[in-house]
């Protein structure tokens, strides 16, 4: 008598995957989801800052913002930061109004702002660059993202761990049910992207904040969904 179709599904998150796979697989099979993760210590960062000024005219507001951005970029380059690692956005200009009761709005000036994103390849210099930003007229630190330079290596490690996990689960399940694996029927994979460590720093943060950069860890995760054939 021919062996009945056997499907084993692991994890609630696999329901969508399992339903689709089971509808198309016409051999005795088993489905698993493999997960893998590795941790890495950040060795680089990306931070975003902004300068915002309000002046009586649009020209004055623009000039004030451009002056701060130019000073900051020049200081970064003098410290060895490559110009390609400094991205400055276009200027934003917005009129500012006063709204007196029962009267027409009154134009009071213009608000200009620009955002700058900097890639830091020497993590030990991060605090220095942030201090320089404040000294050059930058008046807002938006966020700091800690990253790892050899990200691809860690992604590959996480992927291989996920593959191993899927295979080990399949072998364990097959053995438990008295079955044997007979190859792979289908692999479903969507690349995962590691999430950088997000940090926020107050404008008056203490110098000791720098220590937390080296203490942080980035977790890189990956997963793979596999349909294994069972021997008939």
PDB file of C-alpha atoms in Angstrom:
ATOM      1  CA  UNK A   1       0.000   0.000   0.000  1.00  0.00           C
ATOM      2  CA  UNK A   2       1.428   3.369  -1.006  1.00  0.00           C
ATOM      3  CA  UNK A   3       2.566   5.560   1.861  1.00  0.00           C
ATOM      4  CA  UNK A   4       0.207   8.433   2.590  1.00  0.00           C
ATOM      5  CA  UNK A   5       1.328  11.995   2.095  1.00  0.00           C
ATOM      6  CA  UNK A   6       3.008  13.215   5.263  1.00  0.00           C
ATOM      7  CA  UNK A   7       3.565  16.881   6.055  1.00  0.00           C
ATOM      8  CA  UNK A   8       5.125  18.235   9.206  1.00  0.00           C
ATOM      9  CA  UNK A   9       5.074  21.996   9.807  1.00  0.00           C
ATOM     10  CA  UNK A  10       7.169  23.821  12.380  1.00  0.00           C
ATOM     11  CA  UNK A  11       6.168  27.209  13.775  1.00  0.00           C
ATOM     12  CA  UNK A  12       3.036  29.309  13.447  1.00  0.00           C
ATOM     13  CA  UNK A  13       4.867  31.754  11.182  1.00  0.00           C
ATOM     14  CA  UNK A  14       5.163  28.988   8.602  1.00  0.00           C
ATOM     15  CA  UNK A  15       1.429  28.606   8.035  1.00  0.00           C
ATOM     16  CA  UNK A  16       1.383  30.650   4.857  1.00  0.00           C
ATOM     17  CA  UNK A  17       4.454  28.891   3.518  1.00  0.00           C
ATOM     18  CA  UNK A  18       3.127  25.475   4.506  1.00  0.00           C
ATOM     19  CA  UNK A  19      -0.242  26.001   2.879  1.00  0.00           C
ATOM     20  CA  UNK A  20       1.313  27.008  -0.434  1.00  0.00           C
ATOM     21  CA  UNK A  21       3.919  24.263  -0.402  1.00  0.00           C
ATOM     22  CA  UNK A  22       1.512  21.501   0.577  1.00  0.00           C
ATOM     23  CA  UNK A  23      -0.826  22.452  -2.247  1.00  0.00           C
ATOM     24  CA  UNK A  24       1.891  21.862  -4.854  1.00  0.00           C
ATOM     25  CA  UNK A  25       4.028  19.035  -3.455  1.00  0.00           C
ATOM     26  CA  UNK A  26       2.798  15.650  -4.655  1.00  0.00           C
ATOM     27  CA  UNK A  27       5.251  13.373  -2.836  1.00  0.00           C
ATOM     28  CA  UNK A  28       5.511  12.365   0.813  1.00  0.00           C
ATOM     29  CA  UNK A  29       7.291  15.293   2.380  1.00  0.00           C
ATOM     30  CA  UNK A  30       8.230  17.203   5.479  1.00  0.00           C
ATOM     31  CA  UNK A  31       8.524  20.969   5.871  1.00  0.00           C
ATOM     32  CA  UNK A  32      10.840  22.840   8.214  1.00  0.00           C
ATOM     33  CA  UNK A  33      11.941  26.395   8.855  1.00  0.00           C
ATOM     34  CA  UNK A  34      15.566  26.871   9.782  1.00  0.00           C
ATOM     35  CA  UNK A  35      16.722  29.887  11.778  1.00  0.00           C
ATOM     36  CA  UNK A  36      20.231  31.108  12.431  1.00  0.00           C
ATOM     37  CA  UNK A  37      21.813  34.105  14.090  1.00  0.00           C
ATOM     38  CA  UNK A  38      25.247  35.446  14.906  1.00  0.00           C
ATOM     39  CA  UNK A  39      26.379  38.443  16.930  1.00  0.00           C
ATOM     40  CA  UNK A  40      28.989  40.948  15.864  1.00  0.00           C
ATOM     41  CA  UNK A  41      30.721  43.827  17.577  1.00  0.00           C
ATOM     42  CA  UNK A  42      30.261  47.090  15.658  1.00  0.00           C
ATOM     43  CA  UNK A  43      33.365  48.659  14.181  1.00  0.00           C
ATOM     44  CA  UNK A  44      31.776  51.505  12.218  1.00  0.00           C
ATOM     45  CA  UNK A  45      28.789  53.803  12.445  1.00  0.00           C
ATOM     46  CA  UNK A  46      26.519  56.135  10.557  1.00  0.00           C
ATOM     47  CA  UNK A  47      25.085  59.230  12.168  1.00  0.00           C
ATOM     48  CA  UNK A  48      22.646  61.859  11.022  1.00  0.00           C
ATOM     49  CA  UNK A  49      22.700  65.479  12.154  1.00  0.00           C
ATOM     50  CA  UNK A  50      20.881  68.598  11.119  1.00  0.00           C
ATOM     51  CA  UNK A  51      21.207  72.355  11.301  1.00  0.00           C
ATOM     52  CA  UNK A  52      18.148  74.557  11.550  1.00  0.00           C
ATOM     53  CA  UNK A  53      18.091  78.353  11.592  1.00  0.00           C
ATOM     54  CA  UNK A  54      15.374  81.011  11.527  1.00  0.00           C
ATOM     55  CA  UNK A  55      16.126  84.395  10.006  1.00  0.00           C
ATOM     56  CA  UNK A  56      14.196  87.389   8.766  1.00  0.00           C
ATOM     57  CA  UNK A  57      14.722  86.579   5.095  1.00  0.00           C
ATOM     58  CA  UNK A  58      15.071  83.364   3.127  1.00  0.00           C
ATOM     59  CA  UNK A  59      18.534  84.396   1.966  1.00  0.00           C
ATOM     60  CA  UNK A  60      19.775  85.005   5.495  1.00  0.00           C
ATOM     61  CA  UNK A  61      18.373  81.685   6.716  1.00  0.00           C
ATOM     62  CA  UNK A  62      20.001  79.821   3.830  1.00  0.00           C
ATOM     63  CA  UNK A  63      23.355  81.510   4.372  1.00  0.00           C
ATOM     64  CA  UNK A  64      23.348  80.665   8.090  1.00  0.00           C
ATOM     65  CA  UNK A  65      22.613  76.992   7.403  1.00  0.00           C
ATOM     66  CA  UNK A  66      25.095  76.713   4.538  1.00  0.00           C
ATOM     67  CA  UNK A  67      27.819  78.251   6.696  1.00  0.00           C
ATOM     68  CA  UNK A  68      27.345  75.629   9.415  1.00  0.00           C
ATOM     69  CA  UNK A  69      27.256  72.754   6.926  1.00  0.00           C
ATOM     70  CA  UNK A  70      30.356  73.954   5.090  1.00  0.00           C
ATOM     71  CA  UNK A  71      32.314  74.327   8.333  1.00  0.00           C
ATOM     72  CA  UNK A  72      31.300  70.865   9.506  1.00  0.00           C
ATOM     73  CA  UNK A  73      32.143  69.159   6.204  1.00  0.00           C
ATOM     74  CA  UNK A  74      35.531  70.873   6.012  1.00  0.00           C
ATOM     75  CA  UNK A  75      36.361  69.856   9.577  1.00  0.00           C
ATOM     76  CA  UNK A  76      35.399  66.223   8.879  1.00  0.00           C
ATOM     77  CA  UNK A  77      37.576  66.128   5.788  1.00  0.00           C
ATOM     78  CA  UNK A  78      40.469  67.641   7.744  1.00  0.00           C
ATOM     79  CA  UNK A  79      40.056  64.761  10.213  1.00  0.00           C
ATOM     80  CA  UNK A  80      40.396  62.250   7.394  1.00  0.00           C
ATOM     81  CA  UNK A  81      36.768  61.509   6.526  1.00  0.00           C
ATOM     82  CA  UNK A  82      36.332  60.866   2.811  1.00  0.00           C
ATOM     83  CA  UNK A  83      33.958  63.234   1.029  1.00  0.00           C
ATOM     84  CA  UNK A  84      32.050  60.216  -0.304  1.00  0.00           C
ATOM     85  CA  UNK A  85      31.221  59.302   3.309  1.00  0.00           C
ATOM     86  CA  UNK A  86      29.499  62.663   3.856  1.00  0.00           C
ATOM     87  CA  UNK A  87      26.030  63.073   2.387  1.00  0.00           C
ATOM     88  CA  UNK A  88      24.322  66.449   2.732  1.00  0.00           C
ATOM     89  CA  UNK A  89      20.694  66.868   1.735  1.00  0.00           C
ATOM     90  CA  UNK A  90      19.251  69.816  -0.165  1.00  0.00           C
ATOM     91  CA  UNK A  91      18.163  72.792   1.870  1.00  0.00           C
ATOM     92  CA  UNK A  92      14.577  73.110   3.057  1.00  0.00           C
ATOM     93  CA  UNK A  93      13.058  76.597   3.357  1.00  0.00           C
ATOM     94  CA  UNK A  94       9.745  77.283   5.058  1.00  0.00           C
ATOM     95  CA  UNK A  95       8.100  80.645   5.751  1.00  0.00           C
ATOM     96  CA  UNK A  96       7.172  81.275   9.369  1.00  0.00           C
ATOM     97  CA  UNK A  97       3.920  83.040  10.245  1.00  0.00           C
ATOM     98  CA  UNK A  98       2.311  84.619  13.256  1.00  0.00           C
ATOM     99  CA  UNK A  99      -1.448  84.115  13.436  1.00  0.00           C
ATOM    100  CA  UNK A 100      -3.086  86.978  15.351  1.00  0.00           C
ATOM    101  CA  UNK A 101      -6.719  86.499  16.249  1.00  0.00           C
ATOM    102  CA  UNK A 102      -9.166  87.694  13.594  1.00  0.00           C
ATOM    103  CA  UNK A 103      -6.348  89.027  11.420  1.00  0.00           C
ATOM    104  CA  UNK A 104      -4.385  87.872   8.416  1.00  0.00           C
ATOM    105  CA  UNK A 105      -1.288  85.762   9.079  1.00  0.00           C
ATOM    106  CA  UNK A 106       1.885  87.823   9.427  1.00  0.00           C
ATOM    107  CA  UNK A 107       5.146  86.632   7.883  1.00  0.00           C
ATOM    108  CA  UNK A 108       7.801  86.651  10.621  1.00  0.00           C
ATOM    109  CA  UNK A 109      10.753  85.038   8.849  1.00  0.00           C
ATOM    110  CA  UNK A 110      12.048  81.858   7.255  1.00  0.00           C
ATOM    111  CA  UNK A 111      13.194  78.571   8.701  1.00  0.00           C
ATOM    112  CA  UNK A 112      16.002  76.820   6.813  1.00  0.00           C
ATOM    113  CA  UNK A 113      17.307  73.329   7.538  1.00  0.00           C
ATOM    114  CA  UNK A 114      19.726  70.770   6.106  1.00  0.00           C
ATOM    115  CA  UNK A 115      20.476  67.198   7.089  1.00  0.00           C
ATOM    116  CA  UNK A 116      23.901  65.561   6.935  1.00  0.00           C
ATOM    117  CA  UNK A 117      24.634  61.842   7.120  1.00  0.00           C
ATOM    118  CA  UNK A 118      28.174  60.717   7.917  1.00  0.00           C
ATOM    119  CA  UNK A 119      29.673  57.225   7.665  1.00  0.00           C
ATOM    120  CA  UNK A 120      32.294  56.687  10.358  1.00  0.00           C
ATOM    121  CA  UNK A 121      34.816  53.949   9.583  1.00  0.00           C
ATOM    122  CA  UNK A 122      36.825  54.476  12.758  1.00  0.00           C
ATOM    123  CA  UNK A 123      34.421  53.993  15.646  1.00  0.00           C
ATOM    124  CA  UNK A 124      36.839  55.525  18.140  1.00  0.00           C
ATOM    125  CA  UNK A 125      36.411  58.857  16.322  1.00  0.00           C
ATOM    126  CA  UNK A 126      32.623  58.923  16.540  1.00  0.00           C
ATOM    127  CA  UNK A 127      32.385  61.050  19.667  1.00  0.00           C
ATOM    128  CA  UNK A 128      34.973  63.482  18.280  1.00  0.00           C
ATOM    129  CA  UNK A 129      32.962  63.960  15.097  1.00  0.00           C
ATOM    130  CA  UNK A 130      29.781  64.542  17.096  1.00  0.00           C
ATOM    131  CA  UNK A 131      31.517  67.113  19.303  1.00  0.00           C
ATOM    132  CA  UNK A 132      32.815  68.851  16.178  1.00  0.00           C
ATOM    133  CA  UNK A 133      29.301  68.933  14.757  1.00  0.00           C
ATOM    134  CA  UNK A 134      27.997  70.820  17.767  1.00  0.00           C
ATOM    135  CA  UNK A 135      30.953  73.200  17.658  1.00  0.00           C
ATOM    136  CA  UNK A 136      30.357  73.985  13.988  1.00  0.00           C
ATOM    137  CA  UNK A 137      26.769  75.093  14.517  1.00  0.00           C
ATOM    138  CA  UNK A 138      24.942  71.804  13.982  1.00  0.00           C
ATOM    139  CA  UNK A 139      22.082  71.947  16.454  1.00  0.00           C
ATOM    140  CA  UNK A 140      20.409  68.559  16.187  1.00  0.00           C
ATOM    141  CA  UNK A 141      21.702  64.998  16.370  1.00  0.00           C
ATOM    142  CA  UNK A 142      19.030  62.757  14.897  1.00  0.00           C
ATOM    143  CA  UNK A 143      20.379  59.260  15.431  1.00  0.00           C
ATOM    144  CA  UNK A 144      23.435  57.041  15.486  1.00  0.00           C
ATOM    145  CA  UNK A 145      23.509  53.624  13.814  1.00  0.00           C
ATOM    146  CA  UNK A 146      26.241  51.205  14.812  1.00  0.00           C
ATOM    147  CA  UNK A 147      27.267  48.801  12.037  1.00  0.00           C
ATOM    148  CA  UNK A 148      29.828  46.167  11.137  1.00  0.00           C
ATOM    149  CA  UNK A 149      32.141  46.566   8.143  1.00  0.00           C
ATOM    150  CA  UNK A 150      32.399  42.875   7.170  1.00  0.00           C
ATOM    151  CA  UNK A 151      28.653  42.396   7.271  1.00  0.00           C
ATOM    152  CA  UNK A 152      28.608  39.895   4.382  1.00  0.00           C
ATOM    153  CA  UNK A 153      30.693  37.411   6.386  1.00  0.00           C
ATOM    154  CA  UNK A 154      28.257  37.465   9.296  1.00  0.00           C
ATOM    155  CA  UNK A 155      25.258  37.209   6.970  1.00  0.00           C
ATOM    156  CA  UNK A 156      26.793  34.089   5.411  1.00  0.00           C
ATOM    157  CA  UNK A 157      27.389  32.594   8.861  1.00  0.00           C
ATOM    158  CA  UNK A 158      23.771  33.231   9.852  1.00  0.00           C
ATOM    159  CA  UNK A 159      22.551  31.727   6.577  1.00  0.00           C
ATOM    160  CA  UNK A 160      24.596  28.557   7.016  1.00  0.00           C
ATOM    161  CA  UNK A 161      23.344  28.263  10.591  1.00  0.00           C
ATOM    162  CA  UNK A 162      19.759  28.518   9.318  1.00  0.00           C
ATOM    163  CA  UNK A 163      20.391  25.798   6.711  1.00  0.00           C
ATOM    164  CA  UNK A 164      21.933  23.531   9.336  1.00  0.00           C
ATOM    165  CA  UNK A 165      18.997  24.175  11.650  1.00  0.00           C
ATOM    166  CA  UNK A 166      16.473  23.246   8.929  1.00  0.00           C
ATOM    167  CA  UNK A 167      18.314  20.026   8.137  1.00  0.00           C
ATOM    168  CA  UNK A 168      18.691  18.995  11.765  1.00  0.00           C
ATOM    169  CA  UNK A 169      14.994  19.563  12.425  1.00  0.00           C
ATOM    170  CA  UNK A 170      14.046  17.543   9.360  1.00  0.00           C
ATOM    171  CA  UNK A 171      16.303  14.636  10.296  1.00  0.00           C
ATOM    172  CA  UNK A 172      15.036  14.635  13.881  1.00  0.00           C
ATOM    173  CA  UNK A 173      11.392  14.687  12.834  1.00  0.00           C
ATOM    174  CA  UNK A 174      11.827  12.019  10.193  1.00  0.00           C
ATOM    175  CA  UNK A 175      13.592   9.756  12.674  1.00  0.00           C
ATOM    176  CA  UNK A 176      10.878  10.314  15.275  1.00  0.00           C
ATOM    177  CA  UNK A 177       8.174   9.273  12.818  1.00  0.00           C
ATOM    178  CA  UNK A 178      10.138   6.313  11.521  1.00  0.00           C
ATOM    179  CA  UNK A 179      10.777   7.948   8.161  1.00  0.00           C
ATOM    180  CA  UNK A 180      13.885   8.746   6.124  1.00  0.00           C
ATOM    181  CA  UNK A 181      14.822  11.913   4.244  1.00  0.00           C
ATOM    182  CA  UNK A 182      15.204  11.464   0.478  1.00  0.00           C
ATOM    183  CA  UNK A 183      16.530  14.835  -0.646  1.00  0.00           C
ATOM    184  CA  UNK A 184      15.167  18.365  -0.954  1.00  0.00           C
ATOM    185  CA  UNK A 185      12.010  19.149  -2.895  1.00  0.00           C
ATOM    186  CA  UNK A 186      11.845  22.912  -2.505  1.00  0.00           C
ATOM    187  CA  UNK A 187      13.785  25.757  -0.897  1.00  0.00           C
ATOM    188  CA  UNK A 188      12.126  29.102  -0.178  1.00  0.00           C
ATOM    189  CA  UNK A 189      14.446  31.901   0.816  1.00  0.00           C
ATOM    190  CA  UNK A 190      14.193  35.655   1.240  1.00  0.00           C
ATOM    191  CA  UNK A 191      17.329  37.494   2.233  1.00  0.00           C
ATOM    192  CA  UNK A 192      17.230  39.019   5.683  1.00  0.00           C
ATOM    193  CA  UNK A 193      18.876  42.330   6.442  1.00  0.00           C
ATOM    194  CA  UNK A 194      20.629  42.939   9.742  1.00  0.00           C
ATOM    195  CA  UNK A 195      19.232  45.791  11.748  1.00  0.00           C
ATOM    196  CA  UNK A 196      21.870  48.295  12.845  1.00  0.00           C
ATOM    197  CA  UNK A 197      21.983  49.203  16.512  1.00  0.00           C
ATOM    198  CA  UNK A 198      20.156  52.486  16.928  1.00  0.00           C
ATOM    199  CA  UNK A 199      21.372  54.918  19.559  1.00  0.00           C
ATOM    200  CA  UNK A 200      20.239  58.386  20.498  1.00  0.00           C
ATOM    201  CA  UNK A 201      22.398  60.903  22.257  1.00  0.00           C
ATOM    202  CA  UNK A 202      21.300  64.077  24.003  1.00  0.00           C
ATOM    203  CA  UNK A 203      22.961  67.308  22.991  1.00  0.00           C
ATOM    204  CA  UNK A 204      24.692  67.432  26.402  1.00  0.00           C
ATOM    205  CA  UNK A 205      25.649  63.732  26.580  1.00  0.00           C
ATOM    206  CA  UNK A 206      28.600  62.864  28.796  1.00  0.00           C
ATOM    207  CA  UNK A 207      31.915  61.752  27.230  1.00  0.00           C
ATOM    208  CA  UNK A 208      31.423  58.319  28.823  1.00  0.00           C
ATOM    209  CA  UNK A 209      28.760  57.709  26.167  1.00  0.00           C
ATOM    210  CA  UNK A 210      31.555  56.638  23.830  1.00  0.00           C
ATOM    211  CA  UNK A 211      32.141  53.503  25.882  1.00  0.00           C
ATOM    212  CA  UNK A 212      28.698  52.181  25.008  1.00  0.00           C
ATOM    213  CA  UNK A 213      29.636  52.087  21.319  1.00  0.00           C
ATOM    214  CA  UNK A 214      32.205  49.357  21.865  1.00  0.00           C
ATOM    215  CA  UNK A 215      29.974  47.494  24.315  1.00  0.00           C
ATOM    216  CA  UNK A 216      27.072  47.209  21.866  1.00  0.00           C
ATOM    217  CA  UNK A 217      26.408  44.119  19.759  1.00  0.00           C
ATOM    218  CA  UNK A 218      24.635  43.618  16.454  1.00  0.00           C
ATOM    219  CA  UNK A 219      22.554  40.484  15.958  1.00  0.00           C
ATOM    220  CA  UNK A 220      22.333  39.228  12.384  1.00  0.00           C
ATOM    221  CA  UNK A 221      19.557  36.729  11.689  1.00  0.00           C
ATOM    222  CA  UNK A 222      18.566  34.615   8.705  1.00  0.00           C
ATOM    223  CA  UNK A 223      16.022  31.900   7.911  1.00  0.00           C
ATOM    224  CA  UNK A 224      15.238  29.382   5.227  1.00  0.00           C
ATOM    225  CA  UNK A 225      12.116  27.339   4.498  1.00  0.00           C
ATOM    226  CA  UNK A 226      12.690  23.858   3.115  1.00  0.00           C
ATOM    227  CA  UNK A 227      10.459  21.028   1.859  1.00  0.00           C
ATOM    228  CA  UNK A 228      12.219  17.665   2.206  1.00  0.00           C
ATOM    229  CA  UNK A 229      11.108  14.561   0.375  1.00  0.00           C
ATOM    230  CA  UNK A 230      10.520  11.376   2.336  1.00  0.00           C
ATOM    231  CA  UNK A 231      11.344   7.925   1.079  1.00  0.00           C
ATOM    232  CA  UNK A 232       8.299   6.179  -0.367  1.00  0.00           C
TER     233      UNK A 232
END
